[in-house]
XYZ file of C-alpha atoms in Angstrom:
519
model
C 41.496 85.766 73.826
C 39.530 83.366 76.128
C 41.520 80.880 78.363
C 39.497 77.769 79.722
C 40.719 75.801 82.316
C 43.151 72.456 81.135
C 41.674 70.148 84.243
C 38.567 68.879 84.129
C 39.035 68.663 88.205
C 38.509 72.981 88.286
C 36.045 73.328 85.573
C 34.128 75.416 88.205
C 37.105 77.957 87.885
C 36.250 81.175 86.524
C 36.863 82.052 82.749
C 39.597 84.425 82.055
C 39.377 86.982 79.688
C 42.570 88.860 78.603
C 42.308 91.832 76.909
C 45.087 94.274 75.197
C 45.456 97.165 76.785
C 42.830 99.773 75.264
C 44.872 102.588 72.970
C 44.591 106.114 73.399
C 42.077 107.326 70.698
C 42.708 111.402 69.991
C 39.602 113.316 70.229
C 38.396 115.414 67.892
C 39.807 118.573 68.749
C 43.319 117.168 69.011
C 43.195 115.997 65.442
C 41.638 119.469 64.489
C 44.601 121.078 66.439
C 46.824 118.643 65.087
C 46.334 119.793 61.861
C 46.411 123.793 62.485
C 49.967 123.044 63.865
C 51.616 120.992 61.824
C 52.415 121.645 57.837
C 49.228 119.600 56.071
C 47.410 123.168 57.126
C 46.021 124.842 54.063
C 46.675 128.097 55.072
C 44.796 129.245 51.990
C 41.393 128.641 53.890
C 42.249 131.661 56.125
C 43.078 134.096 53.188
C 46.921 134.473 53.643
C 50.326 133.009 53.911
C 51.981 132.015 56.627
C 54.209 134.259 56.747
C 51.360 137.177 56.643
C 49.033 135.081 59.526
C 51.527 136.160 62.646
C 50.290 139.943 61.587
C 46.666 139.455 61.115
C 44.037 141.076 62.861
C 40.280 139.849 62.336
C 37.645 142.539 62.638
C 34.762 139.973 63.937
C 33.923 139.778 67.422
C 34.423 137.069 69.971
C 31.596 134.120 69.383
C 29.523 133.774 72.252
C 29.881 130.222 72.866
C 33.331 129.364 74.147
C 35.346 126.552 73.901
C 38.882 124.611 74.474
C 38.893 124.852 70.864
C 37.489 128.388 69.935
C 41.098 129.896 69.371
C 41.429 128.279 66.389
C 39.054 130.484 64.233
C 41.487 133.404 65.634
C 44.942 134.568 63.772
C 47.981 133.519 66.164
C 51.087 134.924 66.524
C 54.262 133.370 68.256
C 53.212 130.344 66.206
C 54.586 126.936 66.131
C 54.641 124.699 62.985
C 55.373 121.347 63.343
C 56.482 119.113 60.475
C 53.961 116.052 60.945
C 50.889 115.741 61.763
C 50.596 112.591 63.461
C 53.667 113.302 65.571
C 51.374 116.083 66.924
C 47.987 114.080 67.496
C 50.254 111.089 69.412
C 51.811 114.124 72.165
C 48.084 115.817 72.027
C 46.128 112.544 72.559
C 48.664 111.551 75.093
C 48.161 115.225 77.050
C 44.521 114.283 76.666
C 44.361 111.060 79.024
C 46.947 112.417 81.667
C 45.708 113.707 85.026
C 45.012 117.593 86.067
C 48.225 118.852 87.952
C 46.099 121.606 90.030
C 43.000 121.358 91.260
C 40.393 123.814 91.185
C 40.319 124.099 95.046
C 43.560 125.323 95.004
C 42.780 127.321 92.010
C 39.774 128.831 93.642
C 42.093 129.551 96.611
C 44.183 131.560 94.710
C 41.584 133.565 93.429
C 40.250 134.861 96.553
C 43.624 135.722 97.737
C 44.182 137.425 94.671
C 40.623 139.262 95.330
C 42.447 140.418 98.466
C 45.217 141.923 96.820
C 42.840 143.856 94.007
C 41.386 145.078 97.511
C 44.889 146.069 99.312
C 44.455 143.607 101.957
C 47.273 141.694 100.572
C 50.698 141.677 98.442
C 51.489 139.475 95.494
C 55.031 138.329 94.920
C 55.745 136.426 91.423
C 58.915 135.181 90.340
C 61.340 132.714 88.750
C 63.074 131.924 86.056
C 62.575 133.735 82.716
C 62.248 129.867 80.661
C 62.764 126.896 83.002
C 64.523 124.227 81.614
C 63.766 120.544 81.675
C 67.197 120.577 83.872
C 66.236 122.881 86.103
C 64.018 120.146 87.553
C 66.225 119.084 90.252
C 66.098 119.273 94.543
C 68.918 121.962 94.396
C 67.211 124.206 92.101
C 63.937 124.014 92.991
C 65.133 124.333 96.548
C 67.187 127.624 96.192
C 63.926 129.237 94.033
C 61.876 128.828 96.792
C 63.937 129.857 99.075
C 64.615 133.034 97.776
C 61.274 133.689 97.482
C 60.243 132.316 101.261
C 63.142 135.074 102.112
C 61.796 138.201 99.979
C 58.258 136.819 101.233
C 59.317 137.467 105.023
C 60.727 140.770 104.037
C 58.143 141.929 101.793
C 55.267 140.942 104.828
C 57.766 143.008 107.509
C 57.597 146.162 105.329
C 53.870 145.617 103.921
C 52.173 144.545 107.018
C 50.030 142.338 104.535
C 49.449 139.179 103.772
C 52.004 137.610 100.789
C 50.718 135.921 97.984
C 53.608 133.485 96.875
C 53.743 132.396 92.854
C 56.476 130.898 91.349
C 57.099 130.936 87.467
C 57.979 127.665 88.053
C 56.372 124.132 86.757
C 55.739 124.862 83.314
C 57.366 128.030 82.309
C 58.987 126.539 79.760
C 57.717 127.983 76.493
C 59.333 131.821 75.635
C 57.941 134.199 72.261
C 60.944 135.596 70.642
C 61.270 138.723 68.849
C 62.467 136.649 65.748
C 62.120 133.038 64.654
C 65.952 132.952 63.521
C 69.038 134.116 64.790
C 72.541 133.911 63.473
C 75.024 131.358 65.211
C 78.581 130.649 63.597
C 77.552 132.508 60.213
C 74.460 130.318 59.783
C 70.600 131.075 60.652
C 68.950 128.651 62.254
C 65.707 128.389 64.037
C 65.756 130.328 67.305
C 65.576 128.192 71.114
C 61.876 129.145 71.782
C 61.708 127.311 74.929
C 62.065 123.271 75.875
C 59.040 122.506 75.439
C 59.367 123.544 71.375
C 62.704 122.444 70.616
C 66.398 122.200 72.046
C 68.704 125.258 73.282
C 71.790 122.975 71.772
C 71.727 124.324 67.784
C 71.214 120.392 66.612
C 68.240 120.733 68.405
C 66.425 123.633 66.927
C 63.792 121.671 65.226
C 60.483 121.808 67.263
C 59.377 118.388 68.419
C 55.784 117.726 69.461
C 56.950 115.028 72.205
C 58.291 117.620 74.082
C 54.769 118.866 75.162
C 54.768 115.534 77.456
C 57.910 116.185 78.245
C 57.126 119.658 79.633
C 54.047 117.585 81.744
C 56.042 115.299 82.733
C 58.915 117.718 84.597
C 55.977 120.142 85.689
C 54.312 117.136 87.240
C 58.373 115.918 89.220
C 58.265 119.575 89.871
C 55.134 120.485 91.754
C 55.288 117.055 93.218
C 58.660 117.973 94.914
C 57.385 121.616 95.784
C 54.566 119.814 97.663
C 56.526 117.527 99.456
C 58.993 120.099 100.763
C 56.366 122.219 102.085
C 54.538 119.668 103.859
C 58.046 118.387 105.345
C 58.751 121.709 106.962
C 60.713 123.501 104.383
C 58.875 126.940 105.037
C 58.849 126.338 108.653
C 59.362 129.735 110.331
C 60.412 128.275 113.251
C 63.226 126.946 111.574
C 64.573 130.410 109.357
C 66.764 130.222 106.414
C 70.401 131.451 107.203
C 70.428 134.986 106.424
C 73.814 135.634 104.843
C 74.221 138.797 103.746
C 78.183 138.314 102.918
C 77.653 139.571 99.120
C 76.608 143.427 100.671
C 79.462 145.584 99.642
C 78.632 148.875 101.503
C 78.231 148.419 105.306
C 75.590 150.660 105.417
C 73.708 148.773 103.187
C 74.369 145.704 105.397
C 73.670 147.476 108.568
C 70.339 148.618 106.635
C 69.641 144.939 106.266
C 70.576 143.574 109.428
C 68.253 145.788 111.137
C 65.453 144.046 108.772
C 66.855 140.581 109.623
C 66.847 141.244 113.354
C 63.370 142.703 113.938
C 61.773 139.838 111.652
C 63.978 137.499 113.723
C 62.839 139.268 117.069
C 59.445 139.357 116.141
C 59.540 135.230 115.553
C 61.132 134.754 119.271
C 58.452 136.871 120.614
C 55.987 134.958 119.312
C 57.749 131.330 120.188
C 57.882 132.778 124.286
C 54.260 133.813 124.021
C 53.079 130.867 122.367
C 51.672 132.436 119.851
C 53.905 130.479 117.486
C 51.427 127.511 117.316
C 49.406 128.260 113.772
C 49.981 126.320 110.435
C 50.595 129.083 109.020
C 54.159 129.547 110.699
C 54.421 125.573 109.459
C 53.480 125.631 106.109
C 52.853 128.203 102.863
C 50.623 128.244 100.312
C 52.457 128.463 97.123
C 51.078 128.562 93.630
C 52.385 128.036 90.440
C 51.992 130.227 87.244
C 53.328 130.066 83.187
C 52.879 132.279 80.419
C 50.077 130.456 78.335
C 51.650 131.023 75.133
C 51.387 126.907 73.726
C 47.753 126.757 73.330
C 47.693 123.050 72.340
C 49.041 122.379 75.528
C 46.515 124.185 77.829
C 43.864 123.312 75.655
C 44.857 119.509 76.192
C 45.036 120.366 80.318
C 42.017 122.271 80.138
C 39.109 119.922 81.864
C 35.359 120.391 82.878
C 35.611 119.748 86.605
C 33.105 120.427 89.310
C 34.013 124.069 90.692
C 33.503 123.174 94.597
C 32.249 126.620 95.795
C 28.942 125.824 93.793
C 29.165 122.311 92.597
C 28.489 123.355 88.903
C 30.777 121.667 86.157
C 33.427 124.737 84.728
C 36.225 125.090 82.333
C 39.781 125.104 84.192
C 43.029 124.995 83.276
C 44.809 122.359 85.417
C 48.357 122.797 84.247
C 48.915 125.934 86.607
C 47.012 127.796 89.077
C 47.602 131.413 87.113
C 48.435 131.861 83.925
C 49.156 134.621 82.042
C 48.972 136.439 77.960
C 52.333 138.191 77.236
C 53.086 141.674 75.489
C 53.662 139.897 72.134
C 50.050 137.892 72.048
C 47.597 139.864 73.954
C 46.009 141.310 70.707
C 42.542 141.745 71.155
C 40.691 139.717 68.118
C 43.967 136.959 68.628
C 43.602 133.407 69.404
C 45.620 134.008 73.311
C 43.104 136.420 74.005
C 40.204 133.829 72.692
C 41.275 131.059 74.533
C 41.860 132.750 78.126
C 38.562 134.618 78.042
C 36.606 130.904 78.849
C 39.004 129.436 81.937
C 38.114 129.624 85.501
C 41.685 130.587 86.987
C 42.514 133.994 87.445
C 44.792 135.327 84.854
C 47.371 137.861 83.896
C 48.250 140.200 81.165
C 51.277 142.039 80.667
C 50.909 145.531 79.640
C 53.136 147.479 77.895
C 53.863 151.313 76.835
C 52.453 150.259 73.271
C 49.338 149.727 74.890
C 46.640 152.347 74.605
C 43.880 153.159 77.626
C 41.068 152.476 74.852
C 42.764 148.858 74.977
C 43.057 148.323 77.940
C 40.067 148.489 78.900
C 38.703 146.632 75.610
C 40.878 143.141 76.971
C 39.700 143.907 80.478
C 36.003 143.823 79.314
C 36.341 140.158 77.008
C 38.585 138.347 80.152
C 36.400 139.962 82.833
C 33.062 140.060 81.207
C 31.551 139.484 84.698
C 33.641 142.132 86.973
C 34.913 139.702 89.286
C 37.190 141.214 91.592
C 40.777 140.040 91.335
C 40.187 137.821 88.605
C 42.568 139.578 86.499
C 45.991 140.959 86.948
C 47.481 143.695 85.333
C 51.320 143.160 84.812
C 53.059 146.362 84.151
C 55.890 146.343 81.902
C 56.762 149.647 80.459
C 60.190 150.641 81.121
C 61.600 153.247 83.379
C 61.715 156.005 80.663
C 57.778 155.302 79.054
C 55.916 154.721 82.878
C 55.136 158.079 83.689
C 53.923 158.721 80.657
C 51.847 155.965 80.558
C 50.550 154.478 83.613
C 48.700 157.133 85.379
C 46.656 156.813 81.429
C 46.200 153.531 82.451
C 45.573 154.203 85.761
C 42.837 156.294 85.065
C 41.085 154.348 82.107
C 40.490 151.078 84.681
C 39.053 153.678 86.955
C 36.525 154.404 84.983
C 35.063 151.135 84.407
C 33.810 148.112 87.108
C 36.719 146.250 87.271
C 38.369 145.908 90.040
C 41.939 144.502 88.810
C 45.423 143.340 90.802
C 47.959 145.842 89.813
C 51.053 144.020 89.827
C 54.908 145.553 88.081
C 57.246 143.621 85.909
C 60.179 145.918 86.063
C 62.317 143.391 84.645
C 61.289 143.290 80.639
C 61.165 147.220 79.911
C 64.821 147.402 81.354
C 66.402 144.717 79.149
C 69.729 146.179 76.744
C 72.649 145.007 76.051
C 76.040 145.772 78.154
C 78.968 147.007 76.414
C 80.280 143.238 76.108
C 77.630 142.406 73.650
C 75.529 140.339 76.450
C 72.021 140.962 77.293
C 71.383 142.103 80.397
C 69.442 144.325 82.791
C 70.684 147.626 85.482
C 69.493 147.288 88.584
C 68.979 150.487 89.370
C 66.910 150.612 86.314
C 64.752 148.040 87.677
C 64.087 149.543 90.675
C 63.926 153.278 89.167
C 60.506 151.826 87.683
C 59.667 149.802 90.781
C 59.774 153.253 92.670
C 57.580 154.918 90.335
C 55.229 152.295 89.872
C 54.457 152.700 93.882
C 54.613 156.581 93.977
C 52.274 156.820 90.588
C 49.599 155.012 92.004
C 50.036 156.677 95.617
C 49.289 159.902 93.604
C 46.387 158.482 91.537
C 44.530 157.580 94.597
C 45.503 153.523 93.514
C 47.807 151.204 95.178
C 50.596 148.837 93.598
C 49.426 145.098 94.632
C 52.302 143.205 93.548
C 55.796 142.482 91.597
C 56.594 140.305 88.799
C 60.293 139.290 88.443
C 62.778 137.486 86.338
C 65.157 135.993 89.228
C 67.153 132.764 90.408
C 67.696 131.887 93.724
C 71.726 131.050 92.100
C 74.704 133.539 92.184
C 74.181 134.067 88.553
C 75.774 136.986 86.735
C 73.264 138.055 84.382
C 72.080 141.965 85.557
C 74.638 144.868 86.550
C 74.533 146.792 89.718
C 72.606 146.043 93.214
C 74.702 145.173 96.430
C 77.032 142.701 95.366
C 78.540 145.788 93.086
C 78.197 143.847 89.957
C 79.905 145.546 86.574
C 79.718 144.761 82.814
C 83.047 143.075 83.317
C 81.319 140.820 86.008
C 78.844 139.568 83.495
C 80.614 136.395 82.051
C 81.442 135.032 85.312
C 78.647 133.301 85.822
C 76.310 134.292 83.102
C 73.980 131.040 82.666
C 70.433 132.475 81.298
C 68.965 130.796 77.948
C 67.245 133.998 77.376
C 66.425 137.238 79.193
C 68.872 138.254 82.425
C 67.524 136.840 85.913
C 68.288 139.096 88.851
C 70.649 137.236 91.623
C 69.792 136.017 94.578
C 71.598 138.824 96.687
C 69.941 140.817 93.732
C 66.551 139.764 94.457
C 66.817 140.184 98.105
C 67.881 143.383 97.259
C 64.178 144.243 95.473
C 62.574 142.996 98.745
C 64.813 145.326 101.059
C 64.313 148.163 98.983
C 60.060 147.894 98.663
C 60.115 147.675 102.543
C 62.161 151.331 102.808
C 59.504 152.541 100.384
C 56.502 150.993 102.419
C 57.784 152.073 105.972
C 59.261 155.440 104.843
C 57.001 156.311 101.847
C 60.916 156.623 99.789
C 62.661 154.047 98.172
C 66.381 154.764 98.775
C 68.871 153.383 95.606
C 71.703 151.040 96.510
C 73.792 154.160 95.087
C 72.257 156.006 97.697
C 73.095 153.927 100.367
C 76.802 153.658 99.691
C 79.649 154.535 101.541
């Protein structure tokens, strides 16, 4: 709509154009994605039912030229269906226009530490919460996350000697596969809560809603925003330490144990403040780097741009909703759309390996995601229980050994250690968990390999979710504060516990139990 001036006194006043505001137009491959998801799909064009896809395993190889898009000529499992279509292209095209959260500096950055740790010059610690919730995106909980892991990180670098890698599951971890899409509630099945970014853990909520993909930007974006802000204020400031309460430590060996820790990482600070040696952003600051398990593929395939890599200047494929990302147990099949889509993205990556995994597979995933044998580029998450892992990673061990990839061996003793207590509750034994944390370390000491990292399900809350550790915690214990949406996190004392206990093993070459230490 043109304006002209009313006056004939300004006629030599500019003409005004006003124009609506331009809409968001969904590309292509949104409205191609918008379709696979939603019910208009004819499954019929892929020679099955639904129901039948989730199992499906194509026999063709992976098609040379990748795209953002190339997963969808790949079965899925873990698959959402949405119930319209153009609910679906409006959150797609919407994903579409906003901004990268990373960058790929800072994803670059990652993936040189991370060549460090496939080298044993440094140690990776991951961890949060097992699915993040939209309300976990608050000062106080973000706050006690990383500062549980700032504390394990000081521990873990005491008893290591290395440099830690920090990575939170935190900023988009959102989205969780579940071992069935229904589960019974008051003598009704209904859908099961799959994560908030799909749909609601209240039961009216169970539907999955595409909006909530923008939602899940939206609190990733508050999220990492407040994580940077805190950092750059001083929050990791090692001249300032975190209060080291160790008031939950039943046994007072175990606290003596623990104090000695405390004090010599405390010492070693003071020395360094009355030398001056204290002076280095590094005591000031942390790099910290955020991670989700890519498991909604029309939401990293909306966040996945073509931006100039700046080690080379040449335009790549990155994934800017995280800085790692990584395929789980459930949807690392080899000829599956996961395994499609990660094979083309810049950031390093993770899979979780399990005792179902053969060596012959293994090394088949290594050779699509690392087609190039770039050191560190992918990490091996170990996952196998503490009854199946000496069966089953010296296998494994020895199968990566024999090819050219040099991988970041990393152990999630969390997810093979989940049962449920005698209250009916799902939960985890500590001891359990660090039972297959101590073998993971001594297996690859003995297989001429070294453990890089650990992956854990934890909270930086007093949460009651997992049995045993310091605090003493029984099955009774559980439903005092037992607040998880899905699998058990370990505690905060919990958690410290882990880091304790890793640097006995690393300055002693043993790993002594909590059990062990008790009075």
């Amino acid at each position: 709509m043109v304006y002209e001036s009313l006056s004939k006194s300004v006629q030599k006043l500019p003409i005004f154009i006003k124009e609506d505001p331009q809409k968001l137009i969904p590309s292509e491959e949104a409205i191609r994605t918008a379709k696979l998801r939603s019910n208009s799909i004819d499954y019929a064009e892929y020679g099955t039912s639904h129901e039948r896809r989730d199992n499906l395993r194509l026999t063709d190889e992976h098609p040379s030229e990748w795209t953002p898009t190339s997963w969808h000529t790949k079965p899925i499992v873990q698959d959402v269906i949405y119930s319209s279509m153009e609910d679906v292209e409006l959150a797609l095209e919407k994903l579409e226009a906003l901004p990268p959260l990373v960058s790929p500096y800072e994803i670059n950055n990652l993936q040189e530490k991370l060549r460090d740790a496939a080298l044993g010059k440094a140690f990776v610690l991951q961890g949060g919460d097992c699915a993040e919730l939209f309300d976990y995106c608050s000062q106080e909980r973000i706050e006690s996350k990383m500062k549980i892991l700032l504390q394990m990180s000081l521990v873990l670098i005491w008893g290591t000697k290395l440099p830690l890698v920090r990575i939170g599951r935190i900023a988009g971890q959102f989205a969780k596969p579940r071992s069935s899409p229904t589960e019974e509630v008051d003598g009704k099945t209904i859908p099961s809560f799959r994560g908030d970014n799909i749909n609601g853990f209240d039961v009216s909520e169970r539907t999955p809603d595409p909006s909530r993909l923008v939602s899940a930007y939206f609190h990733s974006a508050a999220t990492l925003n407040f994580i940077r802000s805190s950092l750059s204020s001083g929050f990791a400031d090692l001249h300032r330490p975190f209060d080291w309460s160790l008031s939950h430590v039943q046994s007072s060996a175990v606290k003596a144990r623990y104090k000695t820790v405390v004090d010599a990482i405390t010492e070693g600070l003071s020395f360094m403040k009355t030398i001056g040696a204290d002076k280095s952003s590094t005591l000031e600051s942390i790099d910290f780097y955020t991670s989700h398990e890519g498991l909604m593929l029309e939401f990293e395939q909306c966040l996945t741009r073509k931006l100039r890599d700046p080690t080379d200047g040449k335009c790549k494929w990155y994934n800017t909703a995280a800085h790692f990302l990584w395929i789980g147990e459930r949807t690392r099949q080899i000829n599956g759309a996961h395994v499609e889509y990660f094979r083309g993205i810049m950031n390093p990556i993770g899979v979780k390996v399990g005792a179902s995994m053969t060596a012959d597979e293994l090394v088949t995933i290594l050779d699509i995601l690392d087609p190039d044998n770039i050191v560190g580029k992918v990490t091996l998450i170990t996952r196998y229980g503490v009854g199946n892992i000496s069966n089953v990673l010296p296998s494994h061990i020895a199968a990566v050994k024999r090819t050219n990839h040099k991988v970041v061996w990393m152990s999630d003793p969390c997810h093979g250690n989940t049962k449920s207590s005698i209250s009916g509750l799902k939960t985890r034994d500590f001891e359990d968990i660090m039972n297959e944390l101590a073998l993971a370390l001594q297996i690859h000491k003995d297989n001429d390999s070294q453990l890089n990292g650990v992956h854990l399900e934890l909270t930086g809350d007093a949460v009651t979710e997992c049995i045993g550790g310091s605090a003493g915690l029984t099955d009774e214990d559980l439903q005092i504060r037992y607040q998880t949406v899905c699998d058990p996190r370990l505690s905060e004392s919990q958690s410290l516990d882990v880091a304790f206990l890793i640097a006995d093993w690393c300055k002693k070459g043993t790993m002594l139990s909590i059990a062990e230490h008790s009075e």
